[in-house]
PDB file of C-alpha atoms in Angstrom:
ATOM      1  CA  MET A   1      -4.121  46.568  29.889  1.00  0.00           C
ATOM      2  CA  THR A   2      -1.627  43.772  29.256  1.00  0.00           C
ATOM      3  CA  THR A   3      -0.837  42.827  25.718  1.00  0.00           C
ATOM      4  CA  MET A   4       0.427  39.480  24.517  1.00  0.00           C
ATOM      5  CA  THR A   5       1.645  38.411  21.094  1.00  0.00           C
ATOM      6  CA  THR A   6      -0.085  35.653  19.305  1.00  0.00           C
ATOM      7  CA  THR A   7       3.005  33.453  19.719  1.00  0.00           C
ATOM      8  CA  THR A   8       3.032  33.943  23.375  1.00  0.00           C
ATOM      9  CA  MET A   9      -0.657  33.154  23.743  1.00  0.00           C
ATOM     10  CA  MET A  10      -0.227  30.083  21.572  1.00  0.00           C
ATOM     11  CA  THR A  11       2.766  28.886  23.701  1.00  0.00           C
ATOM     12  CA  MET A  12       0.761  29.424  26.886  1.00  0.00           C
ATOM     13  CA  MET A  13      -2.226  27.542  25.408  1.00  0.00           C
ATOM     14  CA  MET A  14       0.013  24.714  24.272  1.00  0.00           C
ATOM     15  CA  MET A  15       1.748  24.481  27.611  1.00  0.00           C
ATOM     16  CA  THR A  16      -1.747  24.378  29.379  1.00  0.00           C
ATOM     17  CA  MET A  17      -2.925  21.675  27.034  1.00  0.00           C
ATOM     18  CA  THR A  18       0.212  19.622  27.480  1.00  0.00           C
ATOM     19  CA  MET A  19       0.095  19.911  31.224  1.00  0.00           C
ATOM     20  CA  THR A  20      -3.596  18.907  31.345  1.00  0.00           C
ATOM     21  CA  MET A  21      -3.097  15.976  29.005  1.00  0.00           C
ATOM     22  CA  THR A  22      -0.191  14.745  30.937  1.00  0.00           C
ATOM     23  CA  MET A  23      -2.032  14.902  34.234  1.00  0.00           C
ATOM     24  CA  MET A  24      -5.153  13.181  32.741  1.00  0.00           C
ATOM     25  CA  MET A  25      -3.366  10.236  31.095  1.00  0.00           C
ATOM     26  CA  LYS A  26      -3.510   6.837  32.853  1.00  0.00           C
ATOM     27  CA  THR A  27      -2.861   3.317  31.769  1.00  0.00           C
ATOM     28  CA  TRP A  28      -4.313   0.039  33.022  1.00  0.00           C
ATOM     29  CA  LYS A  29      -4.628  -3.505  32.003  1.00  0.00           C
ATOM     30  CA  GLY A  30      -8.021  -4.769  30.931  1.00  0.00           C
ATOM     31  CA  ASP A  31     -10.411  -5.632  28.076  1.00  0.00           C
ATOM     32  CA  GLY A  32     -10.660  -2.557  25.796  1.00  0.00           C
ATOM     33  CA  ARG A  33     -14.026  -3.681  24.590  1.00  0.00           C
ATOM     34  CA  GLU A  34     -15.350  -2.794  28.108  1.00  0.00           C
ATOM     35  CA  GLY A  35     -13.681   0.526  28.473  1.00  0.00           C
ATOM     36  CA  TYR A  36     -12.982   1.772  32.019  1.00  0.00           C
ATOM     37  CA  PRO A  37     -16.300   2.845  33.584  1.00  0.00           C
ATOM     38  CA  SER A  38     -15.034   3.673  37.023  1.00  0.00           C
ATOM     39  CA  GLU A  39     -13.148   6.730  35.603  1.00  0.00           C
ATOM     40  CA  GLY A  40     -15.873   7.842  33.181  1.00  0.00           C
ATOM     41  CA  PRO A  41     -17.715   9.611  31.751  1.00  0.00           C
ATOM     42  CA  TYR A  42     -15.195  10.641  29.100  1.00  0.00           C
ATOM     43  CA  ASP A  43     -15.197  13.557  26.738  1.00  0.00           C
ATOM     44  CA  CYS A  44     -13.278  11.592  24.177  1.00  0.00           C
ATOM     45  CA  ILE A  45     -12.455   7.881  23.614  1.00  0.00           C
ATOM     46  CA  HIS A  46     -10.011   6.697  20.849  1.00  0.00           C
ATOM     47  CA  VAL A  47      -9.861   3.056  20.166  1.00  0.00           C
ATOM     48  CA  GLY A  48      -6.623   1.727  18.420  1.00  0.00           C
ATOM     49  CA  ALA A  49      -8.036  -1.654  17.222  1.00  0.00           C
ATOM     50  CA  ALA A  50     -11.031  -2.575  15.180  1.00  0.00           C
ATOM     51  CA  ALA A  51     -14.237  -3.901  16.727  1.00  0.00           C
ATOM     52  CA  PRO A  52     -16.684  -5.929  14.803  1.00  0.00           C
ATOM     53  CA  GLU A  53     -19.260  -3.342  15.863  1.00  0.00           C
ATOM     54  CA  ILE A  54     -19.369  -0.325  18.074  1.00  0.00           C
ATOM     55  CA  PRO A  55     -19.233  -1.550  21.620  1.00  0.00           C
ATOM     56  CA  ARG A  56     -22.208  -0.247  23.733  1.00  0.00           C
ATOM     57  CA  ALA A  57     -19.995  -0.214  26.798  1.00  0.00           C
ATOM     58  CA  LEU A  58     -17.935   2.497  25.158  1.00  0.00           C
ATOM     59  CA  THR A  59     -20.794   4.754  23.996  1.00  0.00           C
ATOM     60  CA  ASP A  60     -22.323   4.371  27.423  1.00  0.00           C
ATOM     61  CA  GLN A  61     -19.074   5.783  28.943  1.00  0.00           C
ATOM     62  CA  LEU A  62     -19.157   8.931  26.777  1.00  0.00           C
ATOM     63  CA  ALA A  63     -19.979  12.208  28.464  1.00  0.00           C
ATOM     64  CA  ARG A  64     -22.781  14.395  27.103  1.00  0.00           C
ATOM     65  CA  GLY A  65     -21.177  16.111  24.097  1.00  0.00           C
ATOM     66  CA  GLY A  66     -18.476  13.426  23.969  1.00  0.00           C
ATOM     67  CA  ARG A  67     -16.815  11.807  20.961  1.00  0.00           C
ATOM     68  CA  LEU A  68     -15.735   8.192  20.230  1.00  0.00           C
ATOM     69  CA  VAL A  69     -13.292   7.518  17.331  1.00  0.00           C
ATOM     70  CA  ILE A  70     -13.188   3.786  16.479  1.00  0.00           C
ATOM     71  CA  PRO A  71     -12.377   1.520  13.559  1.00  0.00           C
ATOM     72  CA  VAL A  72     -15.199  -0.927  12.835  1.00  0.00           C
ATOM     73  CA  GLY A  73     -15.280  -4.055  10.654  1.00  0.00           C
ATOM     74  CA  PRO A  74     -14.222  -7.687  10.233  1.00  0.00           C
ATOM     75  CA  GLU A  75     -10.769  -8.883  11.194  1.00  0.00           C
ATOM     76  CA  GLY A  76      -8.242  -8.772   8.311  1.00  0.00           C
ATOM     77  CA  LYS A  77     -10.594  -7.074   5.886  1.00  0.00           C
ATOM     78  CA  THR A  78     -11.525  -3.484   5.002  1.00  0.00           C
ATOM     79  CA  GLN A  79     -12.987  -1.605   8.023  1.00  0.00           C
ATOM     80  CA  HIS A  80     -14.276   1.885   8.541  1.00  0.00           C
ATOM     81  CA  LEU A  81     -13.178   4.559  10.829  1.00  0.00           C
ATOM     82  CA  PHE A  82     -16.291   5.933  12.599  1.00  0.00           C
ATOM     83  CA  VAL A  83     -16.703   9.159  14.552  1.00  0.00           C
ATOM     84  CA  VAL A  84     -19.548   8.812  17.072  1.00  0.00           C
ATOM     85  CA  ASP A  85     -20.781  11.879  18.772  1.00  0.00           C
ATOM     86  CA  LYS A  86     -23.042  11.847  21.839  1.00  0.00           C
ATOM     87  CA  ASP A  87     -25.470  14.866  21.786  1.00  0.00           C
ATOM     88  CA  ARG A  88     -25.842  17.163  24.824  1.00  0.00           C
ATOM     89  CA  ASP A  89     -28.985  15.340  25.677  1.00  0.00           C
ATOM     90  CA  GLY A  90     -26.876  12.344  26.603  1.00  0.00           C
ATOM     91  CA  GLU A  91     -29.115  10.007  24.634  1.00  0.00           C
ATOM     92  CA  THR A  92     -28.652  10.646  20.873  1.00  0.00           C
ATOM     93  CA  LEU A  93     -25.636   9.146  19.073  1.00  0.00           C
ATOM     94  CA  ARG A  94     -24.612  10.492  15.594  1.00  0.00           C
ATOM     95  CA  LYS A  95     -22.362   8.202  13.727  1.00  0.00           C
ATOM     96  CA  LYS A  96     -20.212   9.273  10.743  1.00  0.00           C
ATOM     97  CA  ASN A  97     -18.097   6.928   8.625  1.00  0.00           C
ATOM     98  CA  VAL A  98     -14.893   8.873   7.912  1.00  0.00           C
ATOM     99  CA  MET A  99     -12.775   6.550   5.767  1.00  0.00           C
ATOM    100  CA  GLY A 100     -11.780   2.981   4.978  1.00  0.00           C
ATOM    101  CA  VAL A 101      -9.036   1.568   7.149  1.00  0.00           C
ATOM    102  CA  VAL A 102      -7.447  -1.710   8.225  1.00  0.00           C
ATOM    103  CA  TYR A 103      -6.586  -2.082  11.943  1.00  0.00           C
ATOM    104  CA  VAL A 104      -5.681  -5.050  14.144  1.00  0.00           C
ATOM    105  CA  PRO A 105      -8.797  -6.690  15.886  1.00  0.00           C
ATOM    106  CA  LEU A 106     -10.119  -5.500  19.240  1.00  0.00           C
ATOM    107  CA  CYS A 107     -10.553  -8.874  20.854  1.00  0.00           C
ATOM    108  CA  SER A 108     -10.144 -11.008  23.953  1.00  0.00           C
ATOM    109  CA  LYS A 109      -6.761 -12.003  25.357  1.00  0.00           C
ATOM    110  CA  SER A 110      -7.499 -15.655  24.462  1.00  0.00           C
ATOM    111  CA  HIS A 111      -8.200 -14.741  20.880  1.00  0.00           C
ATOM    112  CA  GLN A 112      -4.869 -12.850  20.630  1.00  0.00           C
ATOM    113  CA  LEU A 113      -2.850 -15.668  22.179  1.00  0.00           C
ATOM    114  CA  ASN A 114      -4.502 -18.380  20.042  1.00  0.00           C
ATOM    115  CA  LYS A 115      -3.450 -16.590  16.791  1.00  0.00           C
ATOM    116  CA  ARG A 116      -0.098 -15.273  18.032  1.00  0.00           C
ATOM    117  CA  TRP A 117       2.064 -17.969  16.434  1.00  0.00           C
ATOM    118  CA  VAL A 118      -0.054 -18.804  13.400  1.00  0.00           C
TER     119      VAL A 118
END
């Protein structure tokens, strides 16, 4: 029987996680409100800009048992960070308001460019 120390096991787990995350990471140019359906479904989606409401396109792209983390609320005002879990049945969504936040808006390219120099 082979014995490993906790440190060795943790290092191996971290290396495995790092290698997996590196291999899975991609970037592309597009409208974040629409997600990237051709590569889904996703176990986890993190959105780094606030949407006025939770985009249906993103919850549709969650895998069964998947999680979406997204700030939701009006531009320039207090928003709420939501954690949305899709149950294993693939149909039921559970939404939890985690905390108040303020993020930049999740919006179209034209909206961004129109406000860029204001």
